PDB file of C-alpha atoms and ligand atoms in Angstrom:
ATOM      1  CA  ALA A   1      34.063 -19.863  23.629  1.00 43.00           C
ATOM      2  CA  THR A   2      36.245 -18.032  21.833  1.00 55.00           C
ATOM      3  CA  ALA A   3      34.277 -20.622  18.496  1.00 58.00           C
ATOM      4  CA  ILE A   4      31.041 -18.814  20.263  1.00 58.00           C
ATOM      5  CA  GLY A   5      32.635 -15.038  19.893  1.00 53.00           C
ATOM      6  CA  SER A   6      34.082 -15.658  16.863  1.00 53.00           C
ATOM      7  CA  ILE A   7      30.061 -16.303  15.116  1.00 54.00           C
ATOM      8  CA  VAL A   8      28.104 -14.755  16.676  1.00 53.00           C
ATOM      9  CA  MET A   9      31.105 -11.583  15.915  1.00 51.00           C
ATOM     10  CA  SER A  10      30.679 -12.503  12.320  1.00 52.00           C
ATOM     11  CA  ALA A  11      26.354 -12.226  11.921  1.00 52.00           C
ATOM     12  CA  SER A  12      26.730  -9.052  13.430  1.00 50.00           C
ATOM     13  CA  VAL A  13      29.512  -7.866  11.769  1.00 46.00           C
ATOM     14  CA  MET A  14      27.656  -9.159   8.622  1.00 50.00           C
ATOM     15  CA  ALA A  15      24.595  -7.220  10.284  1.00 49.00           C
ATOM     16  CA  SER A  16      25.903  -4.157  10.078  1.00 55.00           C
ATOM     17  CA  SER A  17      28.365  -4.242   7.279  1.00 85.00           C
ATOM     18  CA  LEU A  18      25.147  -4.778   5.200  1.00 96.00           C
ATOM     19  CA  THR A  19      23.825  -1.626   2.570  1.00 98.00           C
ATOM     20  CA  VAL A  20      20.399  -1.732   0.595  1.00 98.00           C
ATOM     21  CA  GLY A  21      18.990   0.909  -1.634  1.00 98.00           C
ATOM     22  CA  PHE A  22      15.092   0.927  -1.891  1.00 98.00           C
ATOM     23  CA  SER A  23      13.795   2.520  -4.264  1.00 98.00           C
ATOM     24  CA  GLN A  24      10.883   4.099  -2.635  1.00 98.00           C
ATOM     25  CA  ILE A  25       7.338   5.685  -5.155  1.00 98.00           C
ATOM     26  CA  GLY A  26       7.490   9.376  -3.091  1.00 98.00           C
ATOM     27  CA  SER A  27       4.998  10.274  -0.210  1.00 96.00           C
ATOM     28  CA  GLU A  28       2.092  10.318  -2.374  1.00 97.00           C
ATOM     29  CA  SER A  29       0.258   9.477   1.243  1.00 98.00           C
ATOM     30  CA  GLY A  30       0.182   8.928   4.513  1.00 97.00           C
ATOM     31  CA  TRP A  31       0.984   5.276   4.460  1.00 98.00           C
ATOM     32  CA  ARG A  32       3.169   6.158   1.839  1.00 98.00           C
ATOM     33  CA  ALA A  33       4.941   8.429   4.131  1.00 98.00           C
ATOM     34  CA  ALA A  34       5.290   5.541   7.017  1.00 98.00           C
ATOM     35  CA  GLU A  35       5.961   3.054   5.272  1.00 98.00           C
ATOM     36  CA  THR A  36       8.997   4.876   4.485  1.00 98.00           C
ATOM     37  CA  ALA A  37      10.581   6.041   8.150  1.00 98.00           C
ATOM     38  CA  VAL A  38       9.041   2.764   9.391  1.00 98.00           C
ATOM     39  CA  SER A  39      12.215   1.290   6.687  1.00 98.00           C
ATOM     40  CA  LYS A  40      14.510   3.527   8.695  1.00 98.00           C
ATOM     41  CA  VAL A  41      13.280   2.732  12.576  1.00 98.00           C
ATOM     42  CA  GLU A  42      13.478  -1.056  10.471  1.00 98.00           C
ATOM     43  CA  ALA A  43      16.689  -1.120   9.865  1.00 98.00           C
ATOM     44  CA  LYS A  44      18.371   0.945  11.939  1.00 97.00           C
ATOM     45  CA  LYS A  45      17.092  -2.081  14.864  1.00 97.00           C
ATOM     46  CA  ARG A  46      18.647  -4.532  12.681  1.00 97.00           C
ATOM     47  CA  GLY A  47      22.286  -2.302  11.866  1.00 96.00           C
ATOM     48  CA  ILE A  48      21.287  -2.102   8.681  1.00 97.00           C
ATOM     49  CA  ASN A  49      22.723   0.326   6.254  1.00 98.00           C
ATOM     50  CA  LEU A  50      20.010   1.828   4.491  1.00 98.00           C
ATOM     51  CA  LYS A  51      19.631   3.901   1.024  1.00 98.00           C
ATOM     52  CA  ILE A  52      16.541   6.173  -0.229  1.00 98.00           C
ATOM     53  CA  SER A  53      15.605   7.089  -3.582  1.00 98.00           C
ATOM     54  CA  ASP A  54      11.954   9.307  -3.821  1.00 98.00           C
ATOM     55  CA  ALA A  55      11.094   8.365  -7.557  1.00 98.00           C
ATOM     56  CA  GLN A  56       8.338  11.464  -6.735  1.00 97.00           C
ATOM     57  CA  GLN A  57       5.659   8.137  -8.840  1.00 97.00           C
ATOM     58  CA  LYS A  58       7.799   7.328 -11.785  1.00 98.00           C
ATOM     59  CA  GLN A  59       8.760   4.703 -13.155  1.00 98.00           C
ATOM     60  CA  GLU A  60      11.865   6.050 -14.776  1.00 98.00           C
ATOM     61  CA  ASN A  61      13.469   7.365 -11.218  1.00 98.00           C
ATOM     62  CA  GLN A  62      12.992   3.905  -9.948  1.00 98.00           C
ATOM     63  CA  ILE A  63      14.690   2.406 -12.611  1.00 98.00           C
ATOM     64  CA  LYS A  64      17.640   4.947 -12.586  1.00 98.00           C
ATOM     65  CA  ALA A  65      17.643   4.609  -8.623  1.00 98.00           C
ATOM     66  CA  VAL A  66      18.067   0.664  -8.672  1.00 98.00           C
ATOM     67  CA  ARG A  67      20.843   1.580 -11.466  1.00 98.00           C
ATOM     68  CA  SER A  68      22.544   4.091  -9.173  1.00 98.00           C
ATOM     69  CA  PHE A  69      22.699   0.851  -6.460  1.00 98.00           C
ATOM     70  CA  ILE A  70      23.868  -1.721  -8.847  1.00 98.00           C
ATOM     71  CA  ALA A  71      26.917   0.671  -9.643  1.00 98.00           C
ATOM     72  CA  GLN A  72      27.551   1.674  -5.818  1.00 98.00           C
ATOM     73  CA  GLY A  73      27.244  -2.117  -5.340  1.00 98.00           C
ATOM     74  CA  VAL A  74      24.752  -2.239  -1.969  1.00 98.00           C
ATOM     75  CA  ASP A  75      23.804  -6.032  -0.971  1.00 98.00           C
ATOM     76  CA  ALA A  76      20.171  -5.566  -1.952  1.00 98.00           C
ATOM     77  CA  ILE A  77      18.110  -3.642  -3.636  1.00 98.00           C
ATOM     78  CA  PHE A  78      14.092  -3.527  -2.113  1.00 99.00           C
ATOM     79  CA  ILE A  79      11.795  -1.839  -4.380  1.00 98.00           C
ATOM     80  CA  ALA A  80       7.920  -0.737  -4.015  1.00 98.00           C
ATOM     81  CA  PRO A  81       7.198  -0.944  -8.086  1.00 98.00           C
ATOM     82  CA  VAL A  82       4.723   1.739  -8.396  1.00 98.00           C
ATOM     83  CA  VAL A  83       3.732   0.458 -11.610  1.00 98.00           C
ATOM     84  CA  GLN A  84       3.200  -3.661 -12.177  1.00 98.00           C
ATOM     85  CA  THR A  85       4.854  -3.812 -15.879  1.00 98.00           C
ATOM     86  CA  GLY A  86       8.765  -3.369 -17.993  1.00 98.00           C
ATOM     87  CA  TRP A  87      11.105  -3.966 -14.544  1.00 98.00           C
ATOM     88  CA  GLY A  88      12.280  -6.481 -16.543  1.00 97.00           C
ATOM     89  CA  PRO A  89      16.264  -5.434 -17.612  1.00 97.00           C
ATOM     90  CA  VAL A  90      16.297  -3.363 -15.235  1.00 98.00           C
ATOM     91  CA  LEU A  91      16.180  -6.994 -13.113  1.00 98.00           C
ATOM     92  CA  GLU A  92      18.063  -9.104 -15.536  1.00 98.00           C
ATOM     93  CA  GLU A  93      21.294  -6.281 -14.542  1.00 98.00           C
ATOM     94  CA  ALA A  94      20.955  -6.698 -10.612  1.00 98.00           C
ATOM     95  CA  LYS A  95      20.569 -10.971 -10.968  1.00 98.00           C
ATOM     96  CA  ASP A  96      23.835 -10.649 -13.700  1.00 98.00           C
ATOM     97  CA  TYR A  97      24.967  -8.986 -10.280  1.00 98.00           C
ATOM     98  CA  GLY A  98      24.495 -11.094  -7.543  1.00 97.00           C
ATOM     99  CA  ILE A  99      22.105  -8.108  -5.846  1.00 98.00           C
ATOM    100  CA  PRO A 100      19.551  -9.522  -4.420  1.00 98.00           C
ATOM    101  CA  VAL A 101      15.697  -7.531  -5.156  1.00 98.00           C
ATOM    102  CA  PHE A 102      12.758  -7.259  -2.664  1.00 98.00           C
ATOM    103  CA  LEU A 103       9.777  -6.103  -3.301  1.00 98.00           C
ATOM    104  CA  LEU A 104       7.275  -4.095  -1.066  1.00 98.00           C
ATOM    105  CA  ASP A 105       3.767  -3.547  -0.849  1.00 98.00           C
ATOM    106  CA  ARG A 106       3.249  -3.739  -4.770  1.00 98.00           C
ATOM    107  CA  GLY A 107       3.871  -6.520  -7.050  1.00 98.00           C
ATOM    108  CA  ILE A 108       5.483  -7.266 -10.987  1.00 98.00           C
ATOM    109  CA  THR A 109       4.328  -8.591 -13.524  1.00 97.00           C
ATOM    110  CA  VAL A 110       7.735 -10.396 -14.713  1.00 94.00           C
ATOM    111  CA  ASP A 111       8.155 -14.422 -15.828  1.00 92.00           C
ATOM    112  CA  ASP A 112      10.953 -15.206 -14.219  1.00 94.00           C
ATOM    113  CA  ASP A 113      10.367 -14.626 -10.687  1.00 94.00           C
ATOM    114  CA  SER A 114      13.584 -15.762  -9.817  1.00 96.00           C
ATOM    115  CA  LEU A 115      14.979 -11.995 -11.052  1.00 98.00           C
ATOM    116  CA  TYR A 116      13.377 -11.049  -7.348  1.00 98.00           C
ATOM    117  CA  MET A 117      14.012 -13.324  -3.212  1.00 98.00           C
ATOM    118  CA  THR A 118      10.817 -12.218  -1.458  1.00 98.00           C
ATOM    119  CA  ALA A 119       7.936 -10.015  -2.012  1.00 98.00           C
ATOM    120  CA  VAL A 120       6.205  -8.313   1.108  1.00 98.00           C
ATOM    121  CA  THR A 121       3.543  -7.792  -0.051  1.00 98.00           C
ATOM    122  CA  ALA A 122      -0.571  -8.110   0.922  1.00 98.00           C
ATOM    123  CA  ASP A 123      -3.241  -9.778  -0.606  1.00 98.00           C
ATOM    124  CA  ASN A 124      -5.095  -6.927  -2.306  1.00 98.00           C
ATOM    125  CA  VAL A 125      -7.924  -9.194  -3.782  1.00 98.00           C
ATOM    126  CA  LEU A 126      -9.147  -9.776  -0.272  1.00 98.00           C
ATOM    127  CA  GLU A 127      -8.703  -5.923   0.706  1.00 98.00           C
ATOM    128  CA  GLY A 128     -10.704  -5.286  -1.815  1.00 98.00           C
ATOM    129  CA  LYS A 129     -12.953  -8.155  -0.935  1.00 98.00           C
ATOM    130  CA  VAL A 130     -13.188  -7.512   3.183  1.00 98.00           C
ATOM    131  CA  ALA A 131     -14.023  -3.657   1.465  1.00 98.00           C
ATOM    132  CA  GLY A 132     -17.140  -5.099  -0.554  1.00 98.00           C
ATOM    133  CA  GLN A 133     -17.734  -7.099   1.822  1.00 98.00           C
ATOM    134  CA  TRP A 134     -18.465  -4.565   4.308  1.00 98.00           C
ATOM    135  CA  LEU A 135     -20.967  -2.140   2.214  1.00 98.00           C
ATOM    136  CA  ILE A 136     -22.837  -5.765   1.707  1.00 98.00           C
ATOM    137  CA  ASP A 137     -23.428  -6.379   5.114  1.00 98.00           C
ATOM    138  CA  THR A 138     -24.421  -2.675   5.875  1.00 98.00           C
ATOM    139  CA  VAL A 139     -26.859  -1.679   2.899  1.00 98.00           C
ATOM    140  CA  LYS A 140     -28.333  -5.588   3.017  1.00 98.00           C
ATOM    141  CA  ASP A 141     -31.067  -5.619  -0.182  1.00 97.00           C
ATOM    142  CA  LYS A 142     -31.224  -1.475   0.086  1.00 98.00           C
ATOM    143  CA  PRO A 143     -30.374  -0.340  -3.711  1.00 98.00           C
ATOM    144  CA  CYS A 144     -26.511   1.168  -3.452  1.00 98.00           C
ATOM    145  CA  ASN A 145     -25.180   3.328  -6.929  1.00 98.00           C
ATOM    146  CA  VAL A 146     -21.153   3.229  -5.479  1.00 98.00           C
ATOM    147  CA  VAL A 147     -18.239   5.754  -7.114  1.00 98.00           C
ATOM    148  CA  GLU A 148     -15.094   3.934  -7.088  1.00 98.00           C
ATOM    149  CA  LEU A 149     -11.716   5.589  -6.330  1.00 99.00           C
ATOM    150  CA  GLN A 150      -9.021   3.375  -7.976  1.00 98.00           C
ATOM    151  CA  GLY A 151      -5.869   3.202  -6.935  1.00 98.00           C
ATOM    152  CA  THR A 152      -2.277   4.656  -9.360  1.00 98.00           C
ATOM    153  CA  VAL A 153      -2.875   3.266 -12.883  1.00 98.00           C
ATOM    154  CA  GLY A 154      -1.436  -0.320 -13.698  1.00 98.00           C
ATOM    155  CA  ALA A 155       0.222  -0.423  -9.914  1.00 98.00           C
ATOM    156  CA  SER A 156      -1.188  -4.005  -8.825  1.00 98.00           C
ATOM    157  CA  VAL A 157      -2.490  -2.767  -5.342  1.00 98.00           C
ATOM    158  CA  ALA A 158      -4.762  -0.863  -7.961  1.00 98.00           C
ATOM    159  CA  ILE A 159      -5.825  -3.777 -10.472  1.00 98.00           C
ATOM    160  CA  ASP A 160      -6.705  -6.521  -7.554  1.00 98.00           C
ATOM    161  CA  ARG A 161      -8.214  -4.219  -4.968  1.00 98.00           C
ATOM    162  CA  LYS A 162     -11.145  -3.001  -7.915  1.00 98.00           C
ATOM    163  CA  GLU A 163     -10.964  -7.399  -8.934  1.00 98.00           C
ATOM    164  CA  GLY A 164     -11.109  -7.752  -4.485  1.00 98.00           C
ATOM    165  CA  PHE A 165     -14.223  -5.621  -3.863  1.00 98.00           C
ATOM    166  CA  GLY A 166     -16.142  -6.364  -7.411  1.00 98.00           C
ATOM    167  CA  GLU A 167     -15.827 -10.541  -7.420  1.00 98.00           C
ATOM    168  CA  ALA A 168     -17.282  -9.489  -3.828  1.00 98.00           C
ATOM    169  CA  ILE A 169     -20.284  -6.751  -4.890  1.00 98.00           C
ATOM    170  CA  GLY A 170     -21.044  -8.906  -7.835  1.00 98.00           C
ATOM    171  CA  SER A 171     -22.851 -11.040  -5.727  1.00 95.00           C
ATOM    172  CA  THR A 172     -25.452  -9.171  -5.291  1.00 98.00           C
ATOM    173  CA  ASP A 173     -28.406  -7.301  -7.382  1.00 98.00           C
ATOM    174  CA  ASN A 174     -28.573  -4.265  -5.117  1.00 98.00           C
ATOM    175  CA  ILE A 175     -25.221  -2.945  -5.002  1.00 98.00           C
ATOM    176  CA  LYS A 176     -22.976  -1.872  -8.111  1.00 98.00           C
ATOM    177  CA  ILE A 177     -20.165   0.253  -9.678  1.00 98.00           C
ATOM    178  CA  VAL A 178     -21.841   3.636 -11.726  1.00 98.00           C
ATOM    179  CA  ARG A 179     -18.617   5.663 -12.234  1.00 98.00           C
ATOM    180  CA  THR A 180     -14.567   4.813 -11.319  1.00 98.00           C
ATOM    181  CA  GLN A 181     -11.393   6.724 -12.303  1.00 98.00           C
ATOM    182  CA  SER A 182      -7.985   7.009 -10.479  1.00 98.00           C
ATOM    183  CA  GLY A 183      -6.280   9.349  -8.318  1.00 98.00           C
ATOM    184  CA  GLU A 184      -3.045   8.853  -8.137  1.00 98.00           C
ATOM    185  CA  PHE A 185      -3.564   7.612  -4.786  1.00 98.00           C
ATOM    186  CA  THR A 186      -3.634  11.360  -3.454  1.00 98.00           C
ATOM    187  CA  ARG A 187      -5.627  13.562  -1.601  1.00 98.00           C
ATOM    188  CA  SER A 188      -5.611  16.840  -3.609  1.00 98.00           C
ATOM    189  CA  LYS A 189      -6.527  13.994  -6.705  1.00 98.00           C
ATOM    190  CA  GLY A 190      -9.085  12.159  -4.685  1.00 98.00           C
ATOM    191  CA  LYS A 191     -11.356  15.677  -3.773  1.00 98.00           C
ATOM    192  CA  GLU A 192     -11.152  16.308  -7.443  1.00 98.00           C
ATOM    193  CA  VAL A 193     -12.542  13.119  -9.459  1.00 99.00           C
ATOM    194  CA  MET A 194     -15.088  12.692  -6.308  1.00 98.00           C
ATOM    195  CA  GLU A 195     -16.430  16.367  -7.591  1.00 98.00           C
ATOM    196  CA  SER A 196     -16.785  15.249 -10.971  1.00 98.00           C
ATOM    197  CA  PHE A 197     -18.357  12.179  -9.243  1.00 98.00           C
ATOM    198  CA  ILE A 198     -20.992  14.275  -7.204  1.00 98.00           C
ATOM    199  CA  LYS A 199     -21.744  16.724 -10.599  1.00 98.00           C
ATOM    200  CA  ALA A 200     -22.257  14.412 -13.002  1.00 98.00           C
ATOM    201  CA  GLU A 201     -25.066  12.036 -10.473  1.00 97.00           C
ATOM    202  CA  ASN A 202     -27.756  14.165  -9.349  1.00 96.00           C
ATOM    203  CA  GLY A 203     -25.399  16.631  -7.051  1.00 97.00           C
ATOM    204  CA  GLY A 204     -24.879  14.192  -5.258  1.00 98.00           C
ATOM    205  CA  LYS A 205     -28.175  12.550  -4.367  1.00 97.00           C
ATOM    206  CA  ASN A 206     -27.925   9.493  -6.423  1.00 97.00           C
ATOM    207  CA  ILE A 207     -24.198   7.656  -4.415  1.00 98.00           C
ATOM    208  CA  CYS A 208     -24.749   5.920  -1.712  1.00 98.00           C
ATOM    209  CA  ALA A 209     -21.425   5.015  -1.520  1.00 98.00           C
ATOM    210  CA  VAL A 210     -17.569   5.917  -2.000  1.00 99.00           C
ATOM    211  CA  PHE A 211     -15.108   3.133  -1.998  1.00 99.00           C
ATOM    212  CA  ALA A 212     -11.493   4.101  -2.477  1.00 99.00           C
ATOM    213  CA  HIS A 213      -8.700   2.271  -2.792  1.00 98.00           C
ATOM    214  CA  ASN A 214      -6.952   4.537  -0.346  1.00 98.00           C
ATOM    215  CA  ASP A 215      -7.841   6.257   2.143  1.00 98.00           C
ATOM    216  CA  ASP A 216      -6.387   8.892   1.537  1.00 98.00           C
ATOM    217  CA  MET A 217      -8.226   9.810  -0.795  1.00 98.00           C
ATOM    218  CA  ALA A 218     -11.479   8.437   0.943  1.00 99.00           C
ATOM    219  CA  ILE A 219     -10.582  11.807   3.268  1.00 98.00           C
ATOM    220  CA  GLY A 220     -10.186  13.863   0.374  1.00 98.00           C
ATOM    221  CA  ALA A 221     -12.821  12.473  -1.528  1.00 99.00           C
ATOM    222  CA  ILE A 222     -15.153  13.329   2.297  1.00 99.00           C
ATOM    223  CA  GLN A 223     -14.111  17.335   1.499  1.00 98.00           C
ATOM    224  CA  ALA A 224     -15.382  17.619  -1.675  1.00 98.00           C
ATOM    225  CA  ILE A 225     -18.601  15.326  -0.155  1.00 98.00           C
ATOM    226  CA  LYS A 226     -18.816  18.327   2.391  1.00 98.00           C
ATOM    227  CA  GLU A 227     -18.705  21.173   0.039  1.00 98.00           C
ATOM    228  CA  ALA A 228     -21.918  19.585  -2.082  1.00 98.00           C
ATOM    229  CA  GLY A 229     -24.074  20.241   1.770  1.00 98.00           C
ATOM    230  CA  LEU A 230     -24.026  15.536   2.115  1.00 98.00           C
ATOM    231  CA  ALA A 231     -23.088  14.845   4.424  1.00 98.00           C
ATOM    232  CA  PRO A 232     -19.741  12.307   5.051  1.00 98.00           C
ATOM    233  CA  GLY A 233     -19.963   8.427   6.504  1.00 98.00           C
ATOM    234  CA  LYS A 234     -24.712   9.625   6.396  1.00 98.00           C
ATOM    235  CA  ASP A 235     -25.242  10.112   2.814  1.00 98.00           C
ATOM    236  CA  ILE A 236     -22.764   8.842   1.172  1.00 98.00           C
ATOM    237  CA  LEU A 237     -20.681   5.840   3.279  1.00 98.00           C
ATOM    238  CA  ILE A 238     -17.134   5.070   3.270  1.00 99.00           C
ATOM    239  CA  VAL A 239     -15.040   2.676   2.405  1.00 99.00           C
ATOM    240  CA  SER A 240     -11.421   2.826   2.305  1.00 98.00           C
ATOM    241  CA  ILE A 241      -7.826   0.587   2.481  1.00 98.00           C
ATOM    242  CA  ASP A 242      -4.743   2.267   3.958  1.00 98.00           C
ATOM    243  CA  ALA A 243      -5.793   2.042   7.480  1.00 98.00           C
ATOM    244  CA  VAL A 244      -4.193   5.614   8.285  1.00 98.00           C
ATOM    245  CA  PRO A 245      -4.761   7.457  11.179  1.00 98.00           C
ATOM    246  CA  ASP A 246      -6.760  10.198   9.447  1.00 98.00           C
ATOM    247  CA  ILE A 247      -9.367   7.754   9.186  1.00 98.00           C
ATOM    248  CA  PHE A 248     -10.024   7.068  12.408  1.00 98.00           C
ATOM    249  CA  LYS A 249     -10.044  10.925  12.987  1.00 98.00           C
ATOM    250  CA  ALA A 250     -12.294  10.726   9.824  1.00 98.00           C
ATOM    251  CA  MET A 251     -14.578   8.571  12.044  1.00 98.00           C
ATOM    252  CA  MET A 252     -14.346   9.056  15.535  1.00 98.00           C
ATOM    253  CA  GLU A 253     -16.155  12.794  13.603  1.00 98.00           C
ATOM    254  CA  GLY A 254     -19.390  10.851  11.790  1.00 98.00           C
ATOM    255  CA  ASP A 255     -17.499  11.304   8.614  1.00 98.00           C
ATOM    256  CA  ALA A 256     -15.554   8.125   7.338  1.00 98.00           C
ATOM    257  CA  ASN A 257     -17.514   3.791   8.593  1.00 98.00           C
ATOM    258  CA  ALA A 258     -14.192   1.654   7.694  1.00 98.00           C
ATOM    259  CA  THR A 259     -11.077   1.262   6.701  1.00 98.00           C
ATOM    260  CA  VAL A 260      -8.782  -2.533   5.513  1.00 98.00           C
ATOM    261  CA  GLU A 261      -5.750  -1.988   7.712  1.00 94.00           C
ATOM    262  CA  LEU A 262      -2.195  -2.314   6.134  1.00 95.00           C
ATOM    263  CA  THR A 263       0.909  -2.296   7.662  1.00 97.00           C
ATOM    264  CA  PRO A 264       3.377   0.523   7.021  1.00 97.00           C
ATOM    265  CA  ASN A 265       5.756  -1.974   7.457  1.00 98.00           C
ATOM    266  CA  MET A 266       7.580  -4.073   4.611  1.00 98.00           C
ATOM    267  CA  ALA A 267      10.928  -3.536   5.003  1.00 98.00           C
ATOM    268  CA  GLY A 268      11.233  -4.948   8.576  1.00 98.00           C
ATOM    269  CA  PRO A 269      10.050  -8.889   6.999  1.00 98.00           C
ATOM    270  CA  ALA A 270      11.943  -8.232   3.789  1.00 98.00           C
ATOM    271  CA  PHE A 271      15.306  -7.461   6.008  1.00 98.00           C
ATOM    272  CA  ASP A 272      14.683 -10.290   7.667  1.00 97.00           C
ATOM    273  CA  ALA A 273      15.019 -12.802   4.696  1.00 97.00           C
ATOM    274  CA  LEU A 274      17.681 -10.782   3.633  1.00 98.00           C
ATOM    275  CA  LEU A 275      19.317 -11.444   6.449  1.00 97.00           C
ATOM    276  CA  SER A 276      18.771 -15.496   7.897  1.00 96.00           C
ATOM    277  CA  TYR A 277      19.110 -14.920   3.016  1.00 96.00           C
ATOM    278  CA  LYS A 278      22.968 -14.398   4.477  1.00 95.00           C
ATOM    279  CA  ASP A 279      23.635 -16.556   7.186  1.00 95.00           C
ATOM    280  CA  THR A 280      22.128 -19.538   6.477  1.00 95.00           C
ATOM    281  CA  GLY A 281      22.239 -19.364   2.561  1.00 95.00           C
ATOM    282  CA  ALA A 282      18.786 -20.820   2.009  1.00 93.00           C
ATOM    283  CA  GLN A 283      15.822 -19.150  -0.398  1.00 95.00           C
ATOM    284  CA  PRO A 284      13.099 -17.171   1.426  1.00 97.00           C
ATOM    285  CA  PRO A 285       9.309 -17.456   1.287  1.00 97.00           C
ATOM    286  CA  LYS A 286       9.231 -15.715  -2.119  1.00 97.00           C
ATOM    287  CA  LYS A 287       6.240 -13.814  -0.532  1.00 98.00           C
ATOM    288  CA  ILE A 288       5.476 -12.846   2.973  1.00 98.00           C
ATOM    289  CA  VAL A 289       1.826 -12.087   3.014  1.00 98.00           C
ATOM    290  CA  THR A 290       0.654  -9.066   5.931  1.00 98.00           C
ATOM    291  CA  GLU A 291      -2.580  -9.193   7.714  1.00 97.00           C
ATOM    292  CA  SER A 292      -6.148  -6.997   5.618  1.00 97.00           C
ATOM    293  CA  LYS A 293      -8.217  -6.850   9.142  1.00 97.00           C
ATOM    294  CA  LEU A 294     -10.973  -4.775   8.565  1.00 98.00           C
ATOM    295  CA  TYR A 295     -11.998  -1.164  10.774  1.00 98.00           C
ATOM    296  CA  LEU A 296     -13.876   0.438  11.772  1.00 98.00           C
ATOM    297  CA  PRO A 297     -15.243   3.906  14.272  1.00 98.00           C
ATOM    298  CA  LYS A 298     -16.034   1.170  17.421  1.00 98.00           C
ATOM    299  CA  ASP A 299     -12.140   0.965  16.864  1.00 98.00           C
ATOM    300  CA  ALA A 300     -10.937   4.353  16.117  1.00 98.00           C
ATOM    301  CA  PRO A 301      -8.978   5.076  19.615  1.00 98.00           C
ATOM    302  CA  MET A 302      -7.227   1.858  19.871  1.00 97.00           C
ATOM    303  CA  GLN A 303      -5.670   1.884  16.852  1.00 97.00           C
ATOM    304  CA  LEU A 304      -5.201   6.822  16.874  1.00 97.00           C
ATOM    305  CA  GLU A 305      -3.362   5.928  20.257  1.00 96.00           C
ATOM    306  CA  MET A 306      -1.237   2.317  18.599  1.00 95.00           C
ATOM    307  CA  LYS A 307      -0.444   4.242  14.974  1.00 95.00           C
ATOM    308  CA  LYS A 308       1.228   7.822  16.320  1.00 91.00           C
ATOM    309  CA  ASP A 309       4.923   7.940  16.314  1.00 88.00           C
ATOM    310  CA  LEU A 310       5.016   5.651  12.782  1.00 90.00           C
ATOM    311  CA  GLY A 311       5.170   8.677  10.859  1.00 89.00           C
ATOM    312  CA  TYR A 312       2.330   9.499   8.811  1.00 93.00           C
TER     313      TYR A 312
HETATM  314  C1  LIG B 401      -0.466  -0.400  -0.731  1.00 55.76           C
HETATM  315  C2  LIG B 401       0.500   0.652  -1.372  1.00 55.76           C
HETATM  316  C3  LIG B 401      -0.199   1.503  -1.559  1.00 55.76           C
HETATM  317  C4  LIG B 401      -0.786   2.177  -0.032  1.00 55.76           C
HETATM  318  C5  LIG B 401      -1.144   4.153  -1.487  1.00 55.76           C
HETATM  319  O1  LIG B 401       0.537  -1.422  -0.376  1.00 55.76           O
HETATM  320  O2  LIG B 401       0.965   0.665  -2.156  1.00 55.76           O
HETATM  321  O3  LIG B 401       0.202   3.218  -2.597  1.00 55.76           O
HETATM  322  O4  LIG B 401      -2.612   1.198  -0.169  1.00 55.76           O
HETATM  323  C6  LIG B 401       0.468   3.933  -1.345  1.00 55.76           C
HETATM  324  O5  LIG B 401      -1.397   4.031   0.073  1.00 55.76           O
HETATM  325  O6  LIG B 401       0.015   4.969  -2.700  1.00 55.76           O
END
């Protein structure tokens, strides 16, 4: 009995004494806010002490936060990398101190992938493909000029979503992207860029659809379309990614048509990978990929119900 007791004791002590430093990008979107809220719940469930820093979408602030976590001697570092480049040096420092690094919801480009233990992300190319395929199935062989609201310049998810959507519509000769620009994943910038697209495209009459890399930019675009006197969801189709509650509310109003699921719970699987590594010493998987399911207006009531307490 004492032997088992001591094993249970050490595991729970180990879990409760773990400290993780999380360099979060900011709160640019509803989805990002939910990811932060969910990470706190997931840490609490596992008795992990979580320290979160908000970088206001600036990589230099993220690098400062990682250095501070190293100085504090945390047990692990989580990073949601705002852009995919520029991470080598600071990750080398974490490695020198033997502090494992986990990537949440975005990827990085490094020569040596031993610089991070596990990345928990969606398959963002697939997300773009799912959005593109929905548009193909919806417009069929009707000519369709698309305007694209890209995410943050240099973010792995923006690069990948653009690639996936382009690959899907590239298989048609009637659907094409006529304007594309970054809306920085925010509602305000998404609205501003959509206003310029509308002006440039005959008051919006030439535009058949908006592909937004996240729902927040889509919501900004919906406002701009309404202010131009057009009907979003009808005159101009709206397809985006994240599946946040506000896009389902827009669907209930008939203002949006499709979104692709992105779970805000990236921290849970990362915590489990960290705990199993601490318990067994075995390397967890390099990548954990989350689901990218298509949601339509018929799914809105259920999705609103399921997501009402997640902190969006
Ligand atoms: C995707 C994540 C993106 C969300 C946006 O994994 O990095 O960042 O789609 C957020 O809402 O800004």
